[in-house]
Every structure is written in structure tokens, then in C-alpha cells.
PDB file of C-alpha atoms in Angstrom:
ATOM      1  CA  UNK G   1      -0.083   0.117   0.262  1.00  0.00           C
ATOM      2  CA  UNK G   2       0.919   3.558  -0.265  1.00  0.00           C
ATOM      3  CA  UNK G   3       2.683   2.734  -3.722  1.00  0.00           C
ATOM      4  CA  UNK G   4      -0.023   4.317  -5.812  1.00  0.00           C
ATOM      5  CA  UNK G   5      -3.942   5.252  -5.541  1.00  0.00           C
ATOM      6  CA  UNK G   6      -5.168   3.405  -8.373  1.00  0.00           C
ATOM      7  CA  UNK G   7      -2.942   0.432  -7.138  1.00  0.00           C
ATOM      8  CA  UNK G   8      -3.831   0.952  -3.860  1.00  0.00           C
ATOM      9  CA  UNK G   9      -7.464   0.839  -4.255  1.00  0.00           C
ATOM     10  CA  UNK G  10      -7.930  -1.776  -6.779  1.00  0.00           C
ATOM     11  CA  UNK G  11      -6.145  -4.164  -4.184  1.00  0.00           C
ATOM     12  CA  UNK G  12      -8.601  -2.876  -1.515  1.00  0.00           C
ATOM     13  CA  UNK G  13     -11.858  -3.087  -3.800  1.00  0.00           C
ATOM     14  CA  UNK G  14     -10.753  -6.875  -4.491  1.00  0.00           C
ATOM     15  CA  UNK G  15     -10.673  -7.958  -0.689  1.00  0.00           C
ATOM     16  CA  UNK G  16     -14.297  -6.102  -0.168  1.00  0.00           C
ATOM     17  CA  UNK G  17     -14.903  -8.881  -2.920  1.00  0.00           C
ATOM     18  CA  UNK G  18     -14.098 -11.465  -0.972  1.00  0.00           C
ATOM     19  CA  UNK G  19     -16.080 -10.258   1.679  1.00  0.00           C
ATOM     20  CA  UNK G  20     -20.054 -11.314   2.347  1.00  0.00           C
ATOM     21  CA  UNK G  21     -22.107  -8.992   3.988  1.00  0.00           C
ATOM     22  CA  UNK G  22     -21.946  -5.237   4.592  1.00  0.00           C
ATOM     23  CA  UNK G  23     -19.212  -3.045   5.345  1.00  0.00           C
ATOM     24  CA  UNK G  24     -18.241  -0.697   6.874  1.00  0.00           C
ATOM     25  CA  UNK G  25     -14.873   1.225   5.706  1.00  0.00           C
ATOM     26  CA  UNK G  26     -12.592   2.686   7.733  1.00  0.00           C
ATOM     27  CA  UNK G  27      -9.313   4.765   6.357  1.00  0.00           C
ATOM     28  CA  UNK G  28      -7.142   7.508   7.438  1.00  0.00           C
ATOM     29  CA  UNK G  29      -5.064   9.745   6.589  1.00  0.00           C
ATOM     30  CA  UNK G  30      -3.989   8.570   2.438  1.00  0.00           C
ATOM     31  CA  UNK G  31      -6.108   5.782   3.518  1.00  0.00           C
ATOM     32  CA  UNK G  32      -8.949   8.323   3.261  1.00  0.00           C
ATOM     33  CA  UNK G  33      -8.302   8.127  -0.677  1.00  0.00           C
ATOM     34  CA  UNK G  34      -7.975   5.023  -1.160  1.00  0.00           C
ATOM     35  CA  UNK G  35     -11.679   4.409   0.388  1.00  0.00           C
ATOM     36  CA  UNK G  36     -13.588   6.610  -1.390  1.00  0.00           C
ATOM     37  CA  UNK G  37     -12.141   5.529  -4.647  1.00  0.00           C
ATOM     38  CA  UNK G  38     -12.243   1.431  -3.907  1.00  0.00           C
ATOM     39  CA  UNK G  39     -15.530   1.610  -2.911  1.00  0.00           C
ATOM     40  CA  UNK G  40     -17.123   3.255  -5.506  1.00  0.00           C
ATOM     41  CA  UNK G  41     -20.044   1.166  -7.433  1.00  0.00           C
ATOM     42  CA  UNK G  42     -19.988  -1.584  -4.281  1.00  0.00           C
ATOM     43  CA  UNK G  43     -23.196  -1.653  -2.618  1.00  0.00           C
ATOM     44  CA  UNK G  44     -22.161  -4.433   0.269  1.00  0.00           C
ATOM     45  CA  UNK G  45     -20.449  -0.849   1.528  1.00  0.00           C
ATOM     46  CA  UNK G  46     -22.866   0.972   3.942  1.00  0.00           C
ATOM     47  CA  UNK G  47     -20.971   3.353   5.217  1.00  0.00           C
ATOM     48  CA  UNK G  48     -17.733   5.294   4.984  1.00  0.00           C
ATOM     49  CA  UNK G  49     -15.361   6.308   8.191  1.00  0.00           C
ATOM     50  CA  UNK G  50     -12.777   9.014   7.557  1.00  0.00           C
ATOM     51  CA  UNK G  51     -10.218   9.471  10.208  1.00  0.00           C
ATOM     52  CA  UNK G  52      -8.282  12.654   9.938  1.00  0.00           C
ATOM     53  CA  UNK G  53      -8.233  11.570   6.464  1.00  0.00           C
ATOM     54  CA  UNK G  54      -8.727  12.296   2.805  1.00  0.00           C
ATOM     55  CA  UNK G  55     -12.183  12.857   1.367  1.00  0.00           C
ATOM     56  CA  UNK G  56     -11.331  13.604  -2.614  1.00  0.00           C
ATOM     57  CA  UNK G  57     -13.783  14.284  -4.934  1.00  0.00           C
ATOM     58  CA  UNK G  58     -12.595  12.690  -8.229  1.00  0.00           C
ATOM     59  CA  UNK G  59      -9.820  15.014  -9.931  1.00  0.00           C
ATOM     60  CA  UNK G  60      -8.226  15.970  -6.564  1.00  0.00           C
ATOM     61  CA  UNK G  61      -5.386  14.591  -5.019  1.00  0.00           C
ATOM     62  CA  UNK G  62      -4.598  14.254  -1.159  1.00  0.00           C
ATOM     63  CA  UNK G  63      -1.374  16.489  -1.884  1.00  0.00           C
ATOM     64  CA  UNK G  64      -3.723  19.669  -3.660  1.00  0.00           C
ATOM     65  CA  UNK G  65      -6.400  18.833  -0.464  1.00  0.00           C
ATOM     66  CA  UNK G  66      -3.325  19.467   2.138  1.00  0.00           C
ATOM     67  CA  UNK G  67      -2.586  22.728   0.272  1.00  0.00           C
ATOM     68  CA  UNK G  68      -6.146  23.842   0.217  1.00  0.00           C
ATOM     69  CA  UNK G  69      -5.727  25.513   3.839  1.00  0.00           C
ATOM     70  CA  UNK G  70      -2.844  26.657   5.997  1.00  0.00           C
ATOM     71  CA  UNK G  71      -1.872  24.724   8.358  1.00  0.00           C
ATOM     72  CA  UNK G  72       0.423  21.911   7.644  1.00  0.00           C
ATOM     73  CA  UNK G  73       4.025  21.303   8.376  1.00  0.00           C
ATOM     74  CA  UNK G  74       4.509  18.266   7.248  1.00  0.00           C
ATOM     75  CA  UNK G  75       6.355  19.493   4.201  1.00  0.00           C
ATOM     76  CA  UNK G  76       9.572  20.335   6.457  1.00  0.00           C
ATOM     77  CA  UNK G  77       9.831  16.995   7.697  1.00  0.00           C
ATOM     78  CA  UNK G  78      10.429  14.661   5.292  1.00  0.00           C
ATOM     79  CA  UNK G  79      12.861  12.660   4.509  1.00  0.00           C
ATOM     80  CA  UNK G  80      13.356  10.983   1.015  1.00  0.00           C
ATOM     81  CA  UNK G  81      14.693   7.761  -0.965  1.00  0.00           C
ATOM     82  CA  UNK G  82      14.049   5.758  -3.772  1.00  0.00           C
ATOM     83  CA  UNK G  83      12.929   2.295  -5.271  1.00  0.00           C
ATOM     84  CA  UNK G  84      12.588   1.085  -8.545  1.00  0.00           C
ATOM     85  CA  UNK G  85       9.565   1.299 -10.561  1.00  0.00           C
ATOM     86  CA  UNK G  86       9.597  -0.855 -13.673  1.00  0.00           C
ATOM     87  CA  UNK G  87      10.423  -0.595 -16.627  1.00  0.00           C
ATOM     88  CA  UNK G  88      13.872   1.133 -14.509  1.00  0.00           C
ATOM     89  CA  UNK G  89      12.733   4.029 -14.234  1.00  0.00           C
ATOM     90  CA  UNK G  90      12.529   5.202 -10.186  1.00  0.00           C
ATOM     91  CA  UNK G  91      10.103   6.623  -7.576  1.00  0.00           C
ATOM     92  CA  UNK G  92      10.640   8.274  -4.614  1.00  0.00           C
ATOM     93  CA  UNK G  93       8.960   7.216  -1.682  1.00  0.00           C
ATOM     94  CA  UNK G  94       8.667   9.803   1.539  1.00  0.00           C
ATOM     95  CA  UNK G  95       8.535   9.324   5.225  1.00  0.00           C
ATOM     96  CA  UNK G  96       8.847  12.269   8.302  1.00  0.00           C
ATOM     97  CA  UNK G  97      12.707  12.704  10.165  1.00  0.00           C
ATOM     98  CA  UNK G  98      12.940  10.064  13.671  1.00  0.00           C
ATOM     99  CA  UNK G  99      13.424  12.988  15.377  1.00  0.00           C
ATOM    100  CA  UNK G 100      10.410  14.930  13.810  1.00  0.00           C
ATOM    101  CA  UNK G 101       8.225  12.941  13.807  1.00  0.00           C
ATOM    102  CA  UNK G 102       6.527  12.924  17.576  1.00  0.00           C
ATOM    103  CA  UNK G 103       5.939  16.507  16.864  1.00  0.00           C
ATOM    104  CA  UNK G 104       4.525  16.121  13.599  1.00  0.00           C
ATOM    105  CA  UNK G 105       2.552  13.259  13.618  1.00  0.00           C
ATOM    106  CA  UNK G 106       1.931  12.559  17.255  1.00  0.00           C
ATOM    107  CA  UNK G 107       2.225  14.647  19.661  1.00  0.00           C
ATOM    108  CA  UNK G 108       0.081  14.062  21.937  1.00  0.00           C
ATOM    109  CA  UNK G 109       1.214  10.408  22.038  1.00  0.00           C
ATOM    110  CA  UNK G 110       3.419   9.132  24.708  1.00  0.00           C
ATOM    111  CA  UNK G 111       7.016   9.776  23.337  1.00  0.00           C
ATOM    112  CA  UNK G 112       7.801   5.945  24.133  1.00  0.00           C
ATOM    113  CA  UNK G 113       4.794   5.360  21.930  1.00  0.00           C
ATOM    114  CA  UNK G 114       5.942   7.798  18.814  1.00  0.00           C
ATOM    115  CA  UNK G 115       9.471   6.920  19.018  1.00  0.00           C
ATOM    116  CA  UNK G 116       8.487   3.065  17.974  1.00  0.00           C
ATOM    117  CA  UNK G 117       5.636   4.615  15.764  1.00  0.00           C
ATOM    118  CA  UNK G 118       8.280   6.558  14.086  1.00  0.00           C
ATOM    119  CA  UNK G 119      10.766   3.838  13.663  1.00  0.00           C
ATOM    120  CA  UNK G 120       7.723   1.457  12.403  1.00  0.00           C
ATOM    121  CA  UNK G 121       6.147   3.615   9.826  1.00  0.00           C
ATOM    122  CA  UNK G 122       5.455   3.169   6.451  1.00  0.00           C
ATOM    123  CA  UNK G 123       7.191   5.241   3.534  1.00  0.00           C
ATOM    124  CA  UNK G 124       4.187   6.606   1.145  1.00  0.00           C
ATOM    125  CA  UNK G 125       5.056   7.520  -2.644  1.00  0.00           C
ATOM    126  CA  UNK G 126       4.712  10.596  -3.826  1.00  0.00           C
ATOM    127  CA  UNK G 127       2.606   8.945  -7.016  1.00  0.00           C
ATOM    128  CA  UNK G 128      -0.154   8.457  -4.581  1.00  0.00           C
ATOM    129  CA  UNK G 129      -0.429  11.355  -2.776  1.00  0.00           C
ATOM    130  CA  UNK G 130      -0.102  13.091  -6.349  1.00  0.00           C
ATOM    131  CA  UNK G 131      -2.205  11.389  -8.764  1.00  0.00           C
ATOM    132  CA  UNK G 132      -6.037  12.481  -8.638  1.00  0.00           C
ATOM    133  CA  UNK G 133      -8.922   9.961  -7.575  1.00  0.00           C
ATOM    134  CA  UNK G 134     -11.538   8.940 -10.348  1.00  0.00           C
ATOM    135  CA  UNK G 135     -14.119   8.201  -8.198  1.00  0.00           C
ATOM    136  CA  UNK G 136     -15.780   9.672  -5.265  1.00  0.00           C
ATOM    137  CA  UNK G 137     -18.117   7.014  -3.563  1.00  0.00           C
ATOM    138  CA  UNK G 138     -18.932   9.312  -0.311  1.00  0.00           C
ATOM    139  CA  UNK G 139     -21.704  10.750  -3.204  1.00  0.00           C
ATOM    140  CA  UNK G 140     -23.275   7.896  -3.013  1.00  0.00           C
ATOM    141  CA  UNK G 141     -22.483   6.490   0.409  1.00  0.00           C
ATOM    142  CA  UNK G 142     -22.836   7.880   3.785  1.00  0.00           C
ATOM    143  CA  UNK G 143     -19.916   9.445   5.409  1.00  0.00           C
ATOM    144  CA  UNK G 144     -18.598   9.772   8.922  1.00  0.00           C
ATOM    145  CA  UNK G 145     -16.726  12.066   9.919  1.00  0.00           C
ATOM    146  CA  UNK G 146     -13.735  12.595  12.771  1.00  0.00           C
ATOM    147  CA  UNK G 147     -11.401  15.617  13.136  1.00  0.00           C
ATOM    148  CA  UNK G 148      -8.508  15.775  14.737  1.00  0.00           C
ATOM    149  CA  UNK G 149      -8.192  19.400  15.823  1.00  0.00           C
ATOM    150  CA  UNK G 150      -4.505  19.775  16.618  1.00  0.00           C
ATOM    151  CA  UNK G 151      -3.365  17.695  13.282  1.00  0.00           C
ATOM    152  CA  UNK G 152      -0.620  19.065  11.590  1.00  0.00           C
ATOM    153  CA  UNK G 153      -0.633  16.639   8.495  1.00  0.00           C
ATOM    154  CA  UNK G 154      -4.005  17.812   7.280  1.00  0.00           C
ATOM    155  CA  UNK G 155      -5.159  20.756   8.503  1.00  0.00           C
ATOM    156  CA  UNK G 156      -7.892  20.407  10.500  1.00  0.00           C
ATOM    157  CA  UNK G 157     -10.061  23.489   8.326  1.00  0.00           C
ATOM    158  CA  UNK G 158      -8.860  21.145   5.482  1.00  0.00           C
ATOM    159  CA  UNK G 159     -10.876  18.209   7.210  1.00  0.00           C
ATOM    160  CA  UNK G 160     -13.871  20.044   7.883  1.00  0.00           C
ATOM    161  CA  UNK G 161     -14.352  21.532   4.448  1.00  0.00           C
ATOM    162  CA  UNK G 162     -13.725  17.907   2.898  1.00  0.00           C
ATOM    163  CA  UNK G 163     -16.523  16.395   5.642  1.00  0.00           C
ATOM    164  CA  UNK G 164     -19.066  19.677   5.010  1.00  0.00           C
ATOM    165  CA  UNK G 165     -18.994  18.805   1.251  1.00  0.00           C
ATOM    166  CA  UNK G 166     -19.167  15.223   1.929  1.00  0.00           C
ATOM    167  CA  UNK G 167     -22.247  15.332   4.388  1.00  0.00           C
ATOM    168  CA  UNK G 168     -20.728  13.177   6.597  1.00  0.00           C
ATOM    169  CA  UNK G 169     -21.654  13.183  10.592  1.00  0.00           C
ATOM    170  CA  UNK G 170     -18.591  14.655  12.235  1.00  0.00           C
ATOM    171  CA  UNK G 171     -17.476  15.071  15.722  1.00  0.00           C
ATOM    172  CA  UNK G 172     -13.954  16.154  16.477  1.00  0.00           C
ATOM    173  CA  UNK G 173     -11.350  15.515  18.784  1.00  0.00           C
ATOM    174  CA  UNK G 174     -10.291  19.280  19.881  1.00  0.00           C
ATOM    175  CA  UNK G 175      -6.651  18.190  20.728  1.00  0.00           C
ATOM    176  CA  UNK G 176      -5.929  15.044  18.569  1.00  0.00           C
ATOM    177  CA  UNK G 177      -2.748  15.049  16.865  1.00  0.00           C
ATOM    178  CA  UNK G 178      -3.123  13.035  13.392  1.00  0.00           C
ATOM    179  CA  UNK G 179      -1.950  10.087  15.045  1.00  0.00           C
ATOM    180  CA  UNK G 180      -5.679  10.072  16.953  1.00  0.00           C
ATOM    181  CA  UNK G 181      -6.457   6.545  16.539  1.00  0.00           C
ATOM    182  CA  UNK G 182      -3.328   6.109  18.763  1.00  0.00           C
ATOM    183  CA  UNK G 183      -4.226   8.445  21.046  1.00  0.00           C
ATOM    184  CA  UNK G 184      -7.886   8.554  21.319  1.00  0.00           C
ATOM    185  CA  UNK G 185      -9.263   5.153  20.397  1.00  0.00           C
ATOM    186  CA  UNK G 186     -11.608   5.226  22.119  1.00  0.00           C
ATOM    187  CA  UNK G 187     -13.221   8.565  19.888  1.00  0.00           C
ATOM    188  CA  UNK G 188     -11.978   6.556  16.831  1.00  0.00           C
ATOM    189  CA  UNK G 189     -13.680   3.182  18.059  1.00  0.00           C
ATOM    190  CA  UNK G 190     -17.461   5.252  19.232  1.00  0.00           C
ATOM    191  CA  UNK G 191     -17.524   6.715  15.878  1.00  0.00           C
ATOM    192  CA  UNK G 192     -17.058   2.732  14.154  1.00  0.00           C
ATOM    193  CA  UNK G 193     -19.659   1.765  16.601  1.00  0.00           C
ATOM    194  CA  UNK G 194     -22.052   4.586  15.558  1.00  0.00           C
ATOM    195  CA  UNK G 195     -21.518   4.082  11.556  1.00  0.00           C
ATOM    196  CA  UNK G 196     -22.525   0.521  12.322  1.00  0.00           C
ATOM    197  CA  UNK G 197     -25.549   1.108  14.485  1.00  0.00           C
ATOM    198  CA  UNK G 198     -27.036   3.299  12.201  1.00  0.00           C
ATOM    199  CA  UNK G 199     -26.459   1.574   9.129  1.00  0.00           C
ATOM    200  CA  UNK G 200     -28.452  -1.561  10.643  1.00  0.00           C
TER     201      UNK G 200
END
């Protein structure tokens, strides 16, 4: 995952096709872009839950949505590396510098936990962040969103704007970082449980 939106969404769609019965699909960060594309046209997906996530429309990329409102400091914290692509081409991938990770990504997470997260983070390719969505499942599927009020990756104003556009049922955790699933697991779990109840 995190290599290209089209391939990541295709992989997720293959998983969805193997699942029997109704599905509540949850995405965090770039994962919001993936579920938005993968779920389009799937009648078994009854709801989408966006956790501090991108909610793109067709023709939009995660990168441009992150820059739509001020507040992201991600760019200045990144390391770049390169990986091989078919045909001898080279791709570029990004990680957050370990000494900047906690402040940037997980300021409300205990230092020891944040250090483990920094050391085990998965890179994301520039292609994944720049590739434009071709579908927007939220136009046809009920959506929910959790806004992280102290997010320095995806500005809270951008999260709110995307959630409002998608007519998502929204909750805000005012002091939460981008790592809200780790720092505020109860809030995330409660929203997912609420979504499941609402879709019964």
C-alpha cells in the first residue's frame, strides 16, 4: 500500500469483493483517498468512516487537498528515498524524520510509543499523494468523519471542509494529533460503532 492510489484502491476492492455481507469501511489519512475510490459502486459498502483523512472528489489528489488550507507543516519534516519501478524507472517515497516525528505526527502520544511509531512508519510514495482520484464513493454512500483539531499533516480546516462537502456526520476531537487512532482510541471506536449501529 501507499504506492499509487489506483493500485491501492484496486487491491482494497479485491478484498471487498471477497467479503460477504454489509461493510463499514474506515480510512485514516491517505487511506481516506483509498476507500473513497475503492468503495465506489459497491452495494455492500454501507458507510465510509474518515479518521483525520482525505475525502477527495474525482479529479483531486491528497497533496492538493492538504495544501488547500494553511496549517500543514509536513513538508519541512520529510526524508526522501528512491525505489525501483518497472521499466527501469525510479519512484520517490517519503517518511517523516524520526527526530521530528512526534511533534509532527503524534504530539499527544507518549514519547516511547511515538518513537516506536517513528521507527516503524511505512513510507508513502509521491505518486500516491499526487495521483488524482477518479471516483468519489461518498457521493452515494453515507459518510462519517472525525476531525483531529491539532493535526499538522492535514489541516483541521481542510478536514472540516472535505467533511462538510461530503455531508459527513462529523465529530471533532479538539486536542488530537494526526495519530488520533493511537491517542484517542475511544473516540475513534465510538464513531465506528455509531456508524455500524446507524447502518443496521
